[in-house]
Amino acid sequence: MQFPSALETVLTTLERIRDENLHRPRVSRTTLETLNRCAPQKIDINETKRARESKIDMLASVQARVAPCIKCPHLASSRTQTVFGVGNPDAEIMFVGEAPGADEDAQGEPFVGRAGQLLTRIIKAMGFARDDVYIANILKCRPNIPAGSFGNRAPTPLEMQTCRPYLIEQIDIIQPKLIVALGAAAVEGLLGTRGTMRELRGRWHSFNGTPLMITYHPAYLLRNQSPSEKRKVWEDMLQVLERLEKPINEKQRNYFL
Ligand code: URA
């Protein structure tokens, strides 16, 4: 039996005993104090657990709608599978990227290719495990490319607009304390803003009231290995840690990706 319903049974029984005037319920002061001390805590733990389970159920129901989605027929017919999102349903931080690449399309998980490995390193350097945060993309399908060609293509505005409602549902369910938008497509998909990353990154924006930090996409850092660009991303992540009031040690302060 769950603790709150057990507690309810005890209280109902005590009230019945009192109403029926059979005899006075007796309890020692120490027992009462102990009960009072632990009851609210246990109820909190159960409520937290129930809230988490309900988020998991809600995310699963969105995922079940995303998996067979054919709103963009050209993507539905070219994808291996949809790539929904991964991580902690109670995450404080949600990272939002652009769209699955070839590796993600094959594995069904966002950010598992080279750019993903760099993102995982960034997350770890911030003091989190990949499982602590939530990772998703604007598009749930890999943008199709002509047969026989290589690489990725950027999502079109129409594709982003079509897929966006799924991401909004994910954000509404998870309710992260803050969002990190990775690259220009994530910014456009989330905020509808087009601008240069140089102007947009490193500053706080707002997504429906949730603080949003914009930084470079890890794929950009793989293309541009200059230490100053890597340091910029790290400085953006230091701002994220500060906003979450996480302790930042000396090693993290001086860190270069
Ligand atoms: N790039 C993205 O934007 N998302 C992924 O999931 C992988 C690479």
mmCIF file of C-alpha atoms and ligand atoms in Angstrom:
data_model
loop_
_atom_site.group_PDB
_atom_site.id
_atom_site.type_symbol
_atom_site.label_atom_id
_atom_site.label_comp_id
_atom_site.label_asym_id
_atom_site.label_seq_id
_atom_site.Cartn_x
_atom_site.Cartn_y
_atom_site.Cartn_z
ATOM 1 C CA MET A 1 0.000 0.000 0.000
ATOM 2 C CA GLN A 2 1.284 3.532 -0.809
ATOM 3 C CA PHE A 3 2.163 5.624 2.248
ATOM 4 C CA PRO A 4 -0.506 8.357 1.727
ATOM 5 C CA SER A 5 -3.339 5.821 1.421
ATOM 6 C CA ALA A 6 -1.997 3.887 4.443
ATOM 7 C CA LEU A 7 -1.978 7.134 6.377
ATOM 8 C CA GLU A 8 -5.522 7.848 5.211
ATOM 9 C CA THR A 9 -6.653 4.409 6.441
ATOM 10 C CA VAL A 10 -5.065 5.048 9.856
ATOM 11 C CA LEU A 11 -6.732 8.465 10.123
ATOM 12 C CA THR A 12 -10.159 7.151 9.028
ATOM 13 C CA THR A 13 -9.910 4.334 11.552
ATOM 14 C CA LEU A 14 -8.936 6.760 14.318
ATOM 15 C CA GLU A 15 -11.888 8.996 13.425
ATOM 16 C CA ARG A 16 -14.261 6.012 13.455
ATOM 17 C CA ILE A 17 -12.987 4.923 16.871
ATOM 18 C CA ARG A 18 -13.524 8.457 18.154
ATOM 19 C CA ASP A 19 -17.029 8.742 16.596
ATOM 20 C CA GLU A 20 -18.134 5.384 17.877
ATOM 21 C CA ASN A 21 -16.837 6.331 21.326
ATOM 22 C CA LEU A 22 -15.503 2.834 21.802
ATOM 23 C CA HIS A 23 -12.421 4.015 23.558
ATOM 24 C CA ARG A 24 -10.031 6.897 23.190
ATOM 25 C CA PRO A 25 -7.284 6.297 20.685
ATOM 26 C CA ARG A 26 -3.972 6.439 22.501
ATOM 27 C CA VAL A 27 -0.625 7.213 21.046
ATOM 28 C CA SER A 28 2.620 8.183 22.737
ATOM 29 C CA ARG A 29 3.980 11.690 22.204
ATOM 30 C CA THR A 30 7.173 10.220 20.675
ATOM 31 C CA THR A 31 5.177 8.201 18.129
ATOM 32 C CA LEU A 32 3.146 11.269 17.205
ATOM 33 C CA GLU A 33 6.257 13.375 16.773
ATOM 34 C CA THR A 34 7.887 10.675 14.649
ATOM 35 C CA LEU A 35 4.752 10.378 12.492
ATOM 36 C CA ASN A 36 4.555 14.123 12.017
ATOM 37 C CA ARG A 37 8.221 14.315 11.151
ATOM 38 C CA CYS A 38 8.177 11.657 8.456
ATOM 39 C CA ALA A 39 4.663 11.876 7.012
ATOM 40 C CA PRO A 40 4.962 15.051 4.910
ATOM 41 C CA GLN A 41 8.355 13.923 3.632
ATOM 42 C CA LYS A 42 7.049 10.516 2.549
ATOM 43 C CA ILE A 43 4.035 12.085 0.900
ATOM 44 C CA ASP A 44 6.414 14.437 -0.959
ATOM 45 C CA ILE A 45 8.531 11.517 -2.155
ATOM 46 C CA ASN A 46 5.449 9.699 -3.396
ATOM 47 C CA GLU A 47 4.117 12.797 -5.088
ATOM 48 C CA THR A 48 7.461 13.378 -6.815
ATOM 49 C CA LYS A 49 7.468 9.753 -7.937
ATOM 50 C CA ARG A 50 3.903 9.988 -9.221
ATOM 51 C CA ALA A 51 4.636 13.272 -11.056
ATOM 52 C CA ARG A 52 7.675 11.661 -12.707
ATOM 53 C CA GLU A 53 5.652 8.592 -13.739
ATOM 54 C CA SER A 54 2.981 10.807 -15.201
ATOM 55 C CA LYS A 55 5.605 12.742 -17.220
ATOM 56 C CA ILE A 56 6.987 9.422 -18.510
ATOM 57 C CA ASP A 57 3.457 8.360 -19.551
ATOM 58 C CA MET A 58 2.732 11.698 -21.232
ATOM 59 C CA LEU A 59 6.038 11.646 -23.134
ATOM 60 C CA ALA A 60 5.352 8.051 -24.219
ATOM 61 C CA SER A 61 1.964 9.089 -25.559
ATOM 62 C CA VAL A 62 3.496 11.949 -27.605
ATOM 63 C CA GLN A 63 6.189 9.559 -28.828
ATOM 64 C CA ALA A 64 3.490 7.089 -29.914
ATOM 65 C CA ARG A 65 1.960 9.854 -32.079
ATOM 66 C CA VAL A 66 5.349 10.922 -33.460
ATOM 67 C CA ALA A 67 6.472 7.404 -34.488
ATOM 68 C CA PRO A 68 3.915 6.941 -37.313
ATOM 69 C CA CYS A 69 3.791 10.675 -38.242
ATOM 70 C CA ILE A 70 3.405 11.333 -41.978
ATOM 71 C CA LYS A 71 2.817 15.104 -41.856
ATOM 72 C CA CYS A 72 5.912 15.527 -44.056
ATOM 73 C CA PRO A 73 5.402 12.626 -46.491
ATOM 74 C CA HIS A 74 8.843 13.135 -48.092
ATOM 75 C CA LEU A 75 10.532 12.706 -44.668
ATOM 76 C CA ALA A 76 8.278 9.851 -43.567
ATOM 77 C CA SER A 77 9.242 7.891 -46.665
ATOM 78 C CA SER A 78 12.978 8.561 -46.412
ATOM 79 C CA ARG A 79 13.565 8.104 -42.665
ATOM 80 C CA THR A 80 14.574 4.863 -41.000
ATOM 81 C CA GLN A 81 12.639 5.893 -37.902
ATOM 82 C CA THR A 82 11.627 9.020 -36.001
ATOM 83 C CA VAL A 83 14.034 10.296 -33.342
ATOM 84 C CA PHE A 84 11.943 11.526 -30.443
ATOM 85 C CA GLY A 85 14.188 12.615 -27.591
ATOM 86 C CA VAL A 86 16.087 11.097 -24.725
ATOM 87 C CA GLY A 87 16.851 11.775 -21.086
ATOM 88 C CA ASN A 88 15.417 12.675 -17.748
ATOM 89 C CA PRO A 89 11.724 13.661 -17.790
ATOM 90 C CA ASP A 90 12.502 15.862 -14.761
ATOM 91 C CA ALA A 91 15.553 17.447 -16.382
ATOM 92 C CA GLU A 92 16.548 20.940 -15.298
ATOM 93 C CA ILE A 93 18.217 21.490 -18.682
ATOM 94 C CA MET A 94 16.826 20.663 -22.095
ATOM 95 C CA PHE A 95 19.203 20.769 -25.059
ATOM 96 C CA VAL A 96 17.513 21.343 -28.412
ATOM 97 C CA GLY A 97 19.320 20.611 -31.664
ATOM 98 C CA GLU A 98 18.374 20.780 -35.296
ATOM 99 C CA ALA A 99 17.431 17.377 -36.694
ATOM 100 C CA PRO A 100 18.679 13.795 -36.666
ATOM 101 C CA GLY A 101 21.685 12.997 -38.838
ATOM 102 C CA ALA A 102 22.512 9.622 -40.363
ATOM 103 C CA ASP A 103 23.678 8.082 -37.056
ATOM 104 C CA GLU A 104 20.618 9.299 -35.160
ATOM 105 C CA ASP A 105 18.300 8.093 -37.936
ATOM 106 C CA ALA A 106 19.938 4.654 -37.693
ATOM 107 C CA GLN A 107 19.911 4.448 -33.871
ATOM 108 C CA GLY A 108 16.690 6.318 -33.066
ATOM 109 C CA GLU A 109 18.415 8.548 -30.483
ATOM 110 C CA PRO A 110 19.395 12.219 -30.809
ATOM 111 C CA PHE A 111 23.016 13.319 -30.733
ATOM 112 C CA VAL A 112 24.783 9.974 -30.922
ATOM 113 C CA GLY A 113 27.118 10.748 -33.855
ATOM 114 C CA ARG A 114 30.314 12.829 -33.704
ATOM 115 C CA ALA A 115 28.519 16.047 -32.811
ATOM 116 C CA GLY A 116 26.576 14.104 -30.197
ATOM 117 C CA GLN A 117 29.754 12.757 -28.649
ATOM 118 C CA LEU A 118 31.023 16.314 -28.309
ATOM 119 C CA LEU A 119 27.707 17.380 -26.757
ATOM 120 C CA THR A 120 27.997 14.491 -24.271
ATOM 121 C CA ARG A 121 31.517 15.711 -23.359
ATOM 122 C CA ILE A 122 30.171 19.213 -22.784
ATOM 123 C CA ILE A 123 27.359 17.862 -20.589
ATOM 124 C CA LYS A 124 29.855 15.841 -18.537
ATOM 125 C CA ALA A 125 32.219 18.790 -18.156
ATOM 126 C CA MET A 126 29.241 20.697 -16.750
ATOM 127 C CA GLY A 127 28.995 18.044 -14.042
ATOM 128 C CA PHE A 128 25.983 16.168 -15.418
ATOM 129 C CA ALA A 129 25.496 12.724 -16.888
ATOM 130 C CA ARG A 130 23.775 12.509 -20.277
ATOM 131 C CA ASP A 131 20.851 10.879 -18.447
ATOM 132 C CA ASP A 132 20.427 13.909 -16.165
ATOM 133 C CA VAL A 133 19.428 16.246 -18.983
ATOM 134 C CA TYR A 134 16.905 15.951 -21.816
ATOM 135 C CA ILE A 135 17.987 16.087 -25.450
ATOM 136 C CA ALA A 136 15.665 16.642 -28.415
ATOM 137 C CA ASN A 137 15.599 18.194 -31.854
ATOM 138 C CA ILE A 138 13.352 20.596 -33.743
ATOM 139 C CA LEU A 139 12.734 17.888 -36.370
ATOM 140 C CA LYS A 140 11.986 14.310 -35.415
ATOM 141 C CA CYS A 141 12.920 13.032 -38.898
ATOM 142 C CA ARG A 142 16.219 13.162 -40.714
ATOM 143 C CA PRO A 143 15.988 15.745 -43.534
ATOM 144 C CA ASN A 144 16.140 13.753 -46.755
ATOM 145 C CA ILE A 145 19.025 14.194 -49.151
ATOM 146 C CA PRO A 146 19.270 13.135 -52.817
ATOM 147 C CA ALA A 147 20.071 9.453 -53.265
ATOM 148 C CA GLY A 148 23.790 8.814 -53.473
ATOM 149 C CA SER A 149 24.757 12.103 -51.806
ATOM 150 C CA PHE A 150 26.348 12.542 -48.392
ATOM 151 C CA GLY A 151 26.014 14.877 -45.458
ATOM 152 C CA ASN A 152 23.021 16.616 -43.949
ATOM 153 C CA ARG A 153 20.731 19.350 -45.127
ATOM 154 C CA ALA A 154 19.179 22.043 -42.960
ATOM 155 C CA PRO A 155 15.462 21.691 -42.190
ATOM 156 C CA THR A 156 13.158 23.932 -44.211
ATOM 157 C CA PRO A 157 10.962 26.520 -42.435
ATOM 158 C CA LEU A 158 7.870 24.465 -43.368
ATOM 159 C CA GLU A 159 9.358 21.251 -41.930
ATOM 160 C CA MET A 160 10.214 23.083 -38.706
ATOM 161 C CA GLN A 161 6.775 24.640 -38.450
ATOM 162 C CA THR A 162 5.136 21.258 -39.023
ATOM 163 C CA CYS A 163 7.198 19.399 -36.432
ATOM 164 C CA ARG A 164 7.401 22.181 -33.825
ATOM 165 C CA PRO A 165 4.187 21.251 -31.948
ATOM 166 C CA TYR A 166 5.771 17.931 -30.882
ATOM 167 C CA LEU A 167 8.739 19.752 -29.348
ATOM 168 C CA ILE A 168 6.407 22.208 -27.614
ATOM 169 C CA GLU A 169 4.589 19.249 -26.063
ATOM 170 C CA GLN A 170 7.913 17.792 -24.873
ATOM 171 C CA ILE A 171 8.892 21.111 -23.296
ATOM 172 C CA ASP A 172 5.476 21.550 -21.669
ATOM 173 C CA ILE A 173 5.683 18.086 -20.110
ATOM 174 C CA ILE A 174 9.302 18.262 -18.946
ATOM 175 C CA GLN A 175 9.132 21.896 -17.819
ATOM 176 C CA PRO A 176 12.910 22.330 -17.736
ATOM 177 C CA LYS A 177 14.351 25.195 -15.715
ATOM 178 C CA LEU A 178 16.128 26.306 -18.864
ATOM 179 C CA ILE A 179 16.630 25.436 -22.506
ATOM 180 C CA VAL A 180 19.862 25.463 -24.494
ATOM 181 C CA ALA A 181 19.316 26.032 -28.226
ATOM 182 C CA LEU A 182 22.154 24.528 -30.250
ATOM 183 C CA GLY A 183 22.704 26.427 -33.479
ATOM 184 C CA ALA A 184 20.696 28.624 -35.806
ATOM 185 C CA ALA A 185 18.051 26.063 -36.816
ATOM 186 C CA ALA A 186 17.185 25.399 -33.166
ATOM 187 C CA VAL A 187 16.857 29.146 -32.615
ATOM 188 C CA GLU A 188 14.630 29.556 -35.654
ATOM 189 C CA GLY A 189 12.515 26.536 -34.703
ATOM 190 C CA LEU A 190 12.055 27.698 -31.120
ATOM 191 C CA LEU A 191 11.924 31.483 -31.358
ATOM 192 C CA GLY A 192 11.172 32.059 -35.020
ATOM 193 C CA THR A 193 14.218 34.350 -35.019
ATOM 194 C CA ARG A 194 16.733 34.453 -37.810
ATOM 195 C CA GLY A 195 19.988 36.151 -36.972
ATOM 196 C CA THR A 196 23.651 35.483 -36.942
ATOM 197 C CA MET A 197 24.840 33.196 -34.194
ATOM 198 C CA ARG A 198 27.477 35.786 -33.349
ATOM 199 C CA GLU A 199 24.688 38.188 -32.337
ATOM 200 C CA LEU A 200 22.409 35.649 -30.704
ATOM 201 C CA ARG A 201 24.673 33.381 -28.660
ATOM 202 C CA GLY A 202 25.883 33.937 -25.149
ATOM 203 C CA ARG A 203 22.771 35.848 -24.073
ATOM 204 C CA TRP A 204 19.608 34.909 -22.273
ATOM 205 C CA HIS A 205 16.436 34.807 -24.318
ATOM 206 C CA SER A 206 13.014 33.533 -23.300
ATOM 207 C CA PHE A 207 10.945 30.705 -24.672
ATOM 208 C CA ASN A 208 7.396 31.208 -23.335
ATOM 209 C CA GLY A 209 8.890 32.355 -20.035
ATOM 210 C CA THR A 210 11.574 29.646 -19.817
ATOM 211 C CA PRO A 211 15.103 31.084 -19.935
ATOM 212 C CA LEU A 212 16.817 30.073 -23.166
ATOM 213 C CA MET A 213 20.556 30.196 -23.805
ATOM 214 C CA ILE A 214 21.734 30.154 -27.398
ATOM 215 C CA THR A 215 25.071 28.633 -28.250
ATOM 216 C CA TYR A 216 26.882 27.184 -31.244
ATOM 217 C CA HIS A 217 25.916 23.725 -32.484
ATOM 218 C CA PRO A 218 28.600 21.133 -31.612
ATOM 219 C CA ALA A 219 28.902 20.315 -35.341
ATOM 220 C CA TYR A 220 30.112 23.897 -35.846
ATOM 221 C CA LEU A 221 32.871 23.277 -33.304
ATOM 222 C CA LEU A 222 33.866 20.118 -35.171
ATOM 223 C CA ARG A 223 34.185 22.130 -38.371
ATOM 224 C CA ASN A 224 35.853 25.088 -36.694
ATOM 225 C CA GLN A 225 38.413 23.817 -34.218
ATOM 226 C CA SER A 226 39.577 27.263 -33.103
ATOM 227 C CA PRO A 227 40.042 27.361 -29.302
ATOM 228 C CA SER A 228 38.292 30.740 -29.107
ATOM 229 C CA GLU A 229 35.038 29.332 -30.578
ATOM 230 C CA LYS A 230 35.166 26.347 -28.224
ATOM 231 C CA ARG A 231 35.773 28.642 -25.290
ATOM 232 C CA LYS A 232 32.681 30.678 -26.271
ATOM 233 C CA VAL A 233 30.478 27.590 -26.036
ATOM 234 C CA TRP A 234 32.006 26.776 -22.678
ATOM 235 C CA GLU A 235 31.379 30.314 -21.434
ATOM 236 C CA ASP A 236 27.737 29.945 -22.486
ATOM 237 C CA MET A 237 27.575 26.717 -20.453
ATOM 238 C CA LEU A 238 29.109 28.495 -17.445
ATOM 239 C CA GLN A 239 26.246 30.983 -17.678
ATOM 240 C CA VAL A 240 23.844 28.030 -17.684
ATOM 241 C CA LEU A 241 25.465 26.592 -14.528
ATOM 242 C CA GLU A 242 25.340 29.997 -12.851
ATOM 243 C CA ARG A 243 21.661 30.421 -13.686
ATOM 244 C CA LEU A 244 20.963 27.008 -12.143
ATOM 245 C CA GLU A 245 23.011 28.065 -9.102
ATOM 246 C CA LYS A 246 25.294 25.051 -9.487
ATOM 247 C CA PRO A 247 28.689 25.286 -7.821
ATOM 248 C CA ILE A 248 31.452 25.892 -10.367
ATOM 249 C CA ASN A 249 34.935 24.704 -9.447
ATOM 250 C CA GLU A 250 38.244 26.200 -10.524
ATOM 251 C CA LYS A 251 38.827 23.461 -13.113
ATOM 252 C CA GLN A 252 35.456 24.212 -14.712
ATOM 253 C CA ARG A 253 36.124 27.978 -14.698
ATOM 254 C CA ASN A 254 39.355 27.485 -16.636
ATOM 255 C CA TYR A 255 38.085 24.708 -18.866
ATOM 256 C CA PHE A 256 38.478 24.737 -22.631
ATOM 257 C CA LEU A 257 36.480 22.233 -24.676
HETATM 258 N N1 URA B 1 22.666 17.284 -34.963
HETATM 259 C C1 URA B 1 21.492 17.659 -34.428
HETATM 260 O O1 URA B 1 21.105 18.816 -34.490
HETATM 261 N N2 URA B 1 20.781 16.739 -33.822
HETATM 262 C C2 URA B 1 21.157 15.473 -33.704
HETATM 263 O O2 URA B 1 20.423 14.699 -33.094
HETATM 264 C C3 URA B 1 22.381 15.107 -34.262
HETATM 265 C C4 URA B 1 23.136 16.029 -34.898
#
